[in-house]
Coordinates of N, CA, C and O in Angstrom, one line a residue:
Q26 N 0.7 -7.0 -30.2 CA 1.7 -6.0 -30.0 C 1.9 -5.6 -28.5 O 0.9 -4.8 -28.0
V27 N 3.2 -5.8 -28.1 CA 3.3 -5.3 -26.7 C 3.4 -3.8 -26.6 O 3.8 -3.1 -27.6
Q28 N 2.8 -3.3 -25.4 CA 3.0 -1.9 -25.2 C 3.7 -1.4 -24.0 O 3.6 -2.4 -23.2
L29 N 4.5 -0.3 -24.1 CA 5.2 0.1 -22.9 C 4.9 1.2 -22.4 O 4.4 2.1 -23.1
V30 N 4.8 1.5 -21.1 CA 4.3 2.7 -20.5 C 5.1 3.1 -19.2 O 5.4 2.2 -18.4
E31 N 5.8 4.1 -19.4 CA 6.9 4.6 -18.4 C 6.2 5.5 -17.4 O 5.1 6.1 -17.6
S32 N 6.7 5.5 -16.2 CA 6.1 6.4 -15.0 C 7.3 6.6 -14.1 O 8.4 6.0 -14.4
G33 N 7.3 7.5 -13.2 CA 8.2 7.8 -12.3 C 9.1 9.2 -12.5 O 9.7 9.4 -11.6
G34 N 8.8 9.7 -13.6 CA 9.4 11.0 -13.7 C 9.2 12.1 -12.8 O 7.8 12.2 -12.6
D35 N 9.9 12.9 -12.4 CA 9.7 14.0 -11.6 C 10.6 15.2 -11.6 O 11.6 15.2 -12.5
S36 N 10.6 16.2 -10.8 CA 11.4 17.3 -10.7 C 12.2 17.1 -9.2 O 11.4 17.1 -8.4
V37 N 13.5 17.1 -9.3 CA 14.1 16.9 -8.2 C 15.3 17.7 -8.2 O 16.0 18.3 -9.2
Q38 N 16.0 18.0 -7.0 CA 17.4 18.9 -7.0 C 18.5 17.8 -7.2 O 18.5 16.7 -7.1
A39 N 19.5 18.4 -7.7 CA 20.7 17.9 -7.8 C 21.2 17.1 -6.7 O 21.1 17.4 -5.6
G40 N 21.9 15.9 -6.8 CA 22.0 14.8 -5.8 C 20.8 14.0 -5.4 O 21.2 13.1 -4.8
G41 N 19.7 14.2 -5.8 CA 18.5 13.4 -5.4 C 18.4 12.1 -6.3 O 19.3 11.9 -7.1
S42 N 17.3 11.3 -6.0 CA 17.2 10.2 -6.5 C 15.7 10.0 -7.0 O 14.9 10.6 -6.6
L43 N 15.5 9.0 -8.1 CA 14.4 8.8 -8.8 C 14.4 7.3 -9.3 O 15.6 6.9 -9.6
R44 N 13.3 6.7 -9.4 CA 13.3 5.4 -10.1 C 12.2 5.5 -10.8 O 11.0 5.7 -10.6
L45 N 12.4 5.1 -12.2 CA 11.5 5.1 -13.4 C 11.2 3.7 -13.4 O 11.9 2.7 -13.2
S46 N 10.0 3.4 -14.0 CA 9.3 2.2 -14.2 C 8.8 2.0 -15.7 O 8.5 3.1 -16.1
C47 N 8.8 1.0 -16.4 CA 8.4 0.6 -17.5 C 7.6 -0.6 -17.5 O 8.1 -1.8 -17.6
A48 N 6.4 -0.4 -17.7 CA 5.4 -1.6 -17.4 C 5.0 -2.2 -18.9 O 4.8 -1.1 -19.7
A49 N 5.3 -3.4 -19.3 CA 4.8 -3.9 -20.5 C 3.6 -4.6 -20.4 O 3.2 -5.1 -19.3
S50 N 2.8 -4.4 -21.5 CA 1.5 -5.2 -21.6 C 1.4 -6.7 -21.8 O 0.5 -7.2 -21.7
G51 N 2.7 -7.0 -22.0 CA 2.7 -8.6 -22.3 C 4.1 -9.0 -21.9 O 4.9 -8.3 -21.3
Y52 N 4.4 -10.2 -22.0 CA 5.5 -11.0 -21.5 C 6.7 -10.5 -22.5 O 6.4 -10.9 -23.8
L53 N 7.8 -10.2 -22.0 CA 8.9 -10.0 -23.0 C 10.1 -11.1 -22.7 O 11.1 -10.8 -23.6
G54 N 10.0 -11.7 -21.8 CA 10.8 -12.9 -21.8 C 12.3 -12.3 -21.8 O 12.4 -11.5 -20.7
S55 N 13.2 -12.8 -22.6 CA 14.5 -12.5 -22.4 C 14.9 -11.3 -23.4 O 16.0 -11.2 -23.9
A56 N 13.9 -10.7 -24.0 CA 14.2 -9.7 -24.9 C 15.0 -8.5 -24.4 O 15.1 -8.1 -23.3
C57 N 15.8 -8.0 -25.1 CA 16.7 -6.8 -24.8 C 15.6 -5.6 -24.7 O 15.1 -5.2 -25.5
M58 N 16.0 -5.0 -23.6 CA 15.0 -3.8 -23.2 C 16.2 -2.6 -22.8 O 17.3 -2.9 -22.3
A59 N 15.8 -1.4 -23.0 CA 16.5 -0.4 -22.6 C 16.0 1.0 -22.3 O 14.8 0.9 -22.4
W60 N 16.7 2.0 -21.7 CA 16.2 3.1 -21.5 C 17.0 4.2 -22.3 O 18.4 4.0 -22.3
F61 N 16.4 5.1 -22.9 CA 17.0 6.1 -23.8 C 16.4 7.2 -23.0 O 15.6 7.4 -22.4
R62 N 17.3 8.5 -23.4 CA 16.7 9.9 -22.8 C 17.0 10.7 -24.0 O 17.8 10.5 -24.8
Q63 N 16.1 11.8 -24.2 CA 16.5 12.9 -24.9 C 16.2 14.2 -24.4 O 15.2 14.5 -23.8
A64 N 17.4 15.0 -24.3 CA 17.0 16.4 -23.7 C 17.0 17.3 -25.1 O 17.0 16.9 -26.2
P65 N 16.2 18.4 -24.8 CA 15.8 19.3 -25.7 C 17.1 19.8 -26.6 O 18.1 20.2 -26.1
G66 N 16.9 19.9 -28.0 CA 17.8 20.1 -28.9 C 19.0 18.9 -29.0 O 19.8 19.3 -29.8
K67 N 18.7 17.9 -28.5 CA 19.7 16.9 -28.5 C 19.0 15.6 -29.1 O 18.0 15.4 -29.1
E68 N 20.1 14.7 -29.6 CA 19.5 13.3 -30.0 C 19.2 12.6 -29.0 O 19.7 12.7 -27.7
R69 N 18.5 11.5 -29.2 CA 18.1 10.6 -28.3 C 19.3 9.6 -28.1 O 19.8 9.1 -29.0
E70 N 19.4 9.3 -26.8 CA 20.9 8.6 -26.4 C 20.6 7.3 -25.6 O 19.5 7.5 -24.6
G71 N 21.2 6.3 -25.7 CA 21.0 5.1 -24.9 C 21.5 5.6 -23.5 O 22.8 6.0 -23.2
V72 N 20.9 5.0 -22.3 CA 21.3 5.2 -21.2 C 21.7 4.0 -20.4 O 22.8 3.9 -19.9
A73 N 21.0 2.7 -20.7 CA 21.3 1.5 -20.1 C 20.6 0.4 -20.8 O 19.4 0.8 -21.3
S74 N 21.0 -0.6 -20.9 CA 20.1 -1.8 -21.4 C 20.3 -3.1 -20.6 O 21.3 -3.2 -19.8
I75 N 19.3 -4.1 -20.7 CA 19.5 -5.1 -19.8 C 18.9 -6.2 -20.9 O 17.8 -6.2 -21.5
L76 N 19.5 -7.5 -20.9 CA 19.0 -8.7 -21.4 C 18.8 -10.0 -20.3 O 19.8 -10.0 -19.7
G77 N 17.8 -10.4 -20.5 CA 17.1 -11.1 -19.4 C 17.1 -10.4 -18.1 O 16.5 -9.3 -18.1
D78 N 17.9 -10.8 -17.0 CA 18.0 -10.0 -15.8 C 19.4 -10.0 -15.4 O 19.6 -9.8 -14.2
S79 N 20.2 -10.4 -16.1 CA 21.7 -10.7 -15.7 C 22.5 -9.7 -16.3 O 23.8 -9.1 -15.9
F80 N 22.3 -9.6 -17.8 CA 23.4 -8.8 -18.5 C 23.0 -7.5 -18.8 O 21.9 -7.2 -19.2
K81 N 23.9 -6.5 -18.2 CA 23.5 -5.0 -18.0 C 24.4 -4.3 -18.6 O 25.7 -4.4 -18.7
Y82 N 24.0 -3.1 -19.5 CA 25.1 -2.1 -20.1 C 24.5 -0.7 -19.8 O 23.6 -0.3 -19.5
Y83 N 25.9 0.0 -19.7 CA 25.4 1.5 -19.4 C 26.2 2.4 -20.1 O 27.3 2.2 -20.6
G84 N 25.7 3.7 -20.3 CA 26.4 4.7 -20.9 C 27.4 5.2 -20.0 O 27.1 5.1 -18.8
G85 N 28.3 5.9 -20.6 CA 29.4 6.4 -19.6 C 29.1 7.2 -18.7 O 29.4 7.3 -17.6
S86 N 28.1 8.1 -19.2 CA 27.8 9.4 -18.3 C 27.1 9.0 -17.1 O 26.8 9.7 -15.9
V87 N 26.4 7.5 -16.9 CA 25.5 7.4 -16.1 C 26.2 6.1 -15.2 O 25.5 5.7 -14.1
K88 N 27.2 5.4 -15.6 CA 27.7 4.3 -15.0 C 28.1 4.7 -13.6 O 28.7 5.6 -13.4
G89 N 27.7 3.9 -12.6 CA 28.0 4.2 -11.3 C 26.9 5.0 -10.7 O 26.9 4.9 -9.3
R90 N 25.9 5.3 -11.2 CA 24.8 6.3 -10.5 C 23.6 5.8 -10.9 O 22.6 5.8 -9.9
F91 N 23.5 5.1 -12.2 CA 22.1 4.6 -12.4 C 22.2 2.9 -12.6 O 23.2 2.4 -12.7
T92 N 21.2 2.5 -12.1 CA 21.2 1.0 -12.1 C 19.7 0.4 -12.8 O 18.7 1.0 -12.5
I93 N 20.0 -0.4 -13.8 CA 18.8 -1.0 -14.6 C 18.5 -2.4 -14.0 O 19.3 -3.2 -13.5
S94 N 17.2 -2.8 -14.0 CA 16.7 -4.0 -13.4 C 15.4 -4.3 -14.0 O 14.7 -3.6 -14.8
R95 N 15.0 -5.6 -14.0 CA 13.7 -6.0 -14.4 C 13.1 -7.0 -13.6 O 13.8 -8.0 -13.0
D96 N 11.7 -7.0 -13.5 CA 11.1 -8.0 -12.8 C 10.2 -8.8 -13.8 O 9.2 -8.3 -14.2
N97 N 10.6 -9.9 -14.2 CA 9.9 -10.5 -15.3 C 8.5 -11.0 -14.8 O 7.4 -11.1 -15.6
A98 N 8.2 -11.3 -13.6 CA 7.0 -11.6 -13.1 C 6.0 -10.4 -13.2 O 4.7 -10.7 -13.3
K99 N 6.5 -9.2 -13.0 CA 5.7 -8.1 -13.3 C 5.7 -7.4 -14.6 O 5.0 -6.5 -14.7
N100 N 6.5 -8.2 -15.3 CA 6.5 -7.5 -16.8 C 7.1 -6.0 -16.7 O 6.6 -5.2 -17.5
T101 N 8.0 -5.9 -15.8 CA 8.3 -4.3 -15.3 C 9.9 -4.2 -15.5 O 10.5 -5.0 -14.9
M102 N 10.3 -3.1 -16.2 CA 11.6 -3.0 -16.1 C 12.0 -1.5 -15.2 O 11.0 -0.6 -15.3
Y103 N 13.0 -1.3 -14.6 CA 13.1 -0.2 -13.8 C 14.6 0.5 -14.1 O 15.5 0.0 -14.7
L104 N 14.6 1.8 -13.7 CA 16.0 2.6 -13.7 C 16.0 3.3 -12.4 O 15.4 4.3 -12.4
Q105 N 16.8 2.9 -11.5 CA 17.1 3.5 -10.3 C 18.2 4.5 -10.6 O 19.3 4.4 -11.1
M106 N 17.9 5.8 -10.3 CA 18.9 6.9 -10.7 C 19.2 7.8 -9.4 O 18.1 8.3 -8.8
D107 N 20.4 7.7 -9.1 CA 21.1 8.0 -7.9 C 22.0 9.3 -8.2 O 22.5 9.4 -9.5
S108 N 22.2 10.1 -7.3 CA 23.2 11.3 -7.6 C 23.0 12.1 -8.8 O 23.8 12.2 -9.7
L109 N 21.6 12.4 -9.0 CA 21.3 13.0 -10.1 C 21.9 14.5 -10.4 O 22.3 15.2 -9.5
K110 N 22.3 14.9 -11.5 CA 22.7 16.0 -12.0 C 21.9 16.6 -13.0 O 20.9 16.2 -13.6
P111 N 22.2 18.1 -13.0 CA 21.1 18.8 -14.0 C 21.2 18.3 -15.5 O 20.3 18.5 -16.2
E112 N 22.3 17.8 -15.8 CA 22.6 17.3 -17.3 C 21.8 16.0 -17.4 O 21.8 15.4 -18.5
D113 N 21.3 15.4 -16.5 CA 20.3 14.3 -16.6 C 18.8 14.6 -16.8 O 18.1 13.9 -17.3
T114 N 18.5 15.9 -17.0 CA 17.3 16.4 -17.3 C 17.1 16.0 -18.9 O 17.7 16.3 -19.6
A115 N 15.9 15.1 -18.8 CA 15.4 14.7 -20.3 C 14.2 14.1 -20.2 O 13.6 13.8 -19.1
M116 N 13.7 13.8 -21.3 CA 12.5 12.8 -21.5 C 13.1 11.5 -21.6 O 14.0 11.3 -22.4
Y117 N 12.7 10.6 -20.5 CA 13.2 9.3 -20.7 C 12.2 8.2 -21.2 O 11.0 8.2 -20.9
Y118 N 12.9 7.4 -22.2 CA 11.9 6.4 -22.9 C 12.3 5.1 -22.6 O 13.5 4.7 -22.5
C119 N 11.4 4.1 -22.5 CA 11.8 2.7 -22.3 C 11.5 2.0 -23.9 O 10.8 2.7 -24.7
A120 N 12.4 1.2 -24.3 CA 12.5 0.6 -25.5 C 12.6 -1.0 -25.3 O 13.2 -1.4 -24.5
A121 N 12.0 -1.8 -26.4 CA 12.2 -3.3 -26.1 C 12.5 -3.7 -27.9 O 11.8 -3.3 -28.6
D122 N 13.4 -4.7 -27.8 CA 13.5 -5.5 -29.0 C 13.1 -6.8 -29.0 O 13.8 -7.7 -28.2
V123 N 11.8 -7.0 -29.5 CA 11.2 -8.3 -29.4 C 11.4 -9.2 -30.5 O 11.0 -10.3 -30.6
R124 N 12.5 -8.8 -31.3 CA 12.8 -9.7 -32.5 C 14.1 -10.4 -32.4 O 14.2 -11.4 -33.0
T125 N 14.8 -10.0 -31.4 CA 16.1 -10.8 -31.2 C 16.3 -11.1 -29.7 O 15.7 -10.5 -28.8
N126 N 17.2 -12.0 -29.4 CA 17.4 -12.1 -27.9 C 18.9 -11.8 -27.7 O 19.8 -12.4 -27.1
S127 N 19.3 -10.4 -28.1 CA 20.5 -9.8 -27.9 C 20.5 -8.5 -27.8 O 19.7 -7.7 -28.1
C128 N 21.6 -7.8 -26.9 CA 21.6 -6.6 -26.7 C 23.0 -6.0 -27.3 O 23.4 -4.8 -27.1
D129 N 23.3 -6.6 -28.5 CA 24.4 -6.3 -29.2 C 23.8 -4.8 -30.0 O 22.8 -4.7 -30.4
S130 N 24.9 -3.9 -30.1 CA 24.4 -2.6 -30.4 C 23.4 -2.0 -29.7 O 22.4 -1.3 -30.4
W131 N 23.4 -2.0 -28.5 CA 22.1 -1.5 -27.8 C 21.9 -0.1 -27.8 O 20.8 0.4 -27.5
R132 N 22.9 0.8 -28.1 CA 22.7 2.1 -28.3 C 22.0 2.4 -29.8 O 21.5 3.6 -29.8
N133 N 21.9 1.6 -30.5 CA 21.3 1.8 -31.9 C 19.8 1.8 -31.6 O 19.0 0.9 -31.4
R134 N 19.0 3.2 -32.0 CA 17.6 3.1 -31.7 C 17.1 2.3 -32.7 O 15.8 1.7 -32.4
S135 N 17.6 2.2 -33.9 CA 16.7 1.4 -34.8 C 16.6 -0.2 -34.4 O 15.8 -0.9 -34.9
K136 N 17.3 -0.6 -33.3 CA 17.4 -2.0 -33.1 C 15.9 -2.4 -32.3 O 15.4 -3.3 -32.3
Y137 N 15.2 -1.1 -31.6 CA 14.1 -1.5 -30.9 C 12.8 -1.1 -31.7 O 12.7 -0.2 -32.5
N138 N 11.8 -2.2 -31.7 CA 10.7 -1.9 -32.4 C 9.4 -1.5 -31.6 O 8.4 -1.5 -31.9
V139 N 9.7 -1.5 -30.1 CA 8.6 -1.1 -29.3 C 9.1 0.1 -28.3 O 10.2 -0.1 -27.7
W140 N 8.4 1.2 -28.3 CA 8.7 2.3 -27.5 C 7.4 2.8 -26.7 O 6.4 2.6 -27.0
G141 N 8.0 3.3 -25.5 CA 7.1 4.1 -24.6 C 6.8 5.5 -25.1 O 7.6 5.9 -26.0
Q142 N 6.0 6.0 -24.3 CA 5.7 7.4 -24.8 C 6.5 8.5 -24.0 O 6.6 9.7 -24.3
G143 N 7.3 7.9 -23.0 CA 8.2 8.8 -22.3 C 7.8 9.4 -20.8 O 6.5 9.5 -20.7
T144 N 8.7 9.7 -19.9 CA 8.4 10.3 -18.7 C 9.5 11.3 -18.6 O 10.6 11.3 -18.7
Q145 N 9.3 12.6 -18.1 CA 10.0 13.8 -17.9 C 10.7 13.6 -16.7 O 10.2 13.5 -15.6
V146 N 11.9 13.8 -16.6 CA 12.9 14.0 -15.5 C 13.7 15.2 -15.6 O 14.3 15.8 -16.6
A147 N 13.4 16.2 -14.6 CA 14.0 17.6 -14.5 C 15.0 17.7 -13.2 O 14.2 17.5 -12.0
V148 N 16.1 17.9 -13.3 CA 17.0 18.1 -12.4 C 17.6 19.6 -12.0 O 18.1 19.9 -13.0
S149 N 17.3 20.2 -11.1 CA 17.7 21.5 -10.8 C 18.7 21.5 -9.9 O 19.1 20.7 -8.9
S150 N 19.8 22.7 -10.1 CA 20.9 22.8 -9.4 C 20.7 23.4 -8.1 O 19.7 24.2 -7.8

């Protein structure tokens, strides 16, 4: 079973940048991978997803500020977060769907069968 480990979370001021990484213990090929986040008292929400290394999808609140990418040679996915806002404060999780080769319904949490443990991002005003 593939395992995912996130890193890169930190505390930053509004307007700053962070890059999160999600390292997989095995090759995920063209599996759909995604970043989710969960703020205290809120449901886990989809931030962005990527299929292969070309098809990318973003949630409306992060479009234009966040960039998802992956390096299959390193079995690693990234989330570059720029122009951070206090409302981006959350625990960020990476996830993978190793059963299909589709990112259809990428915001649906039940689609993903592998999850990381999360990395905390805190943005202060």
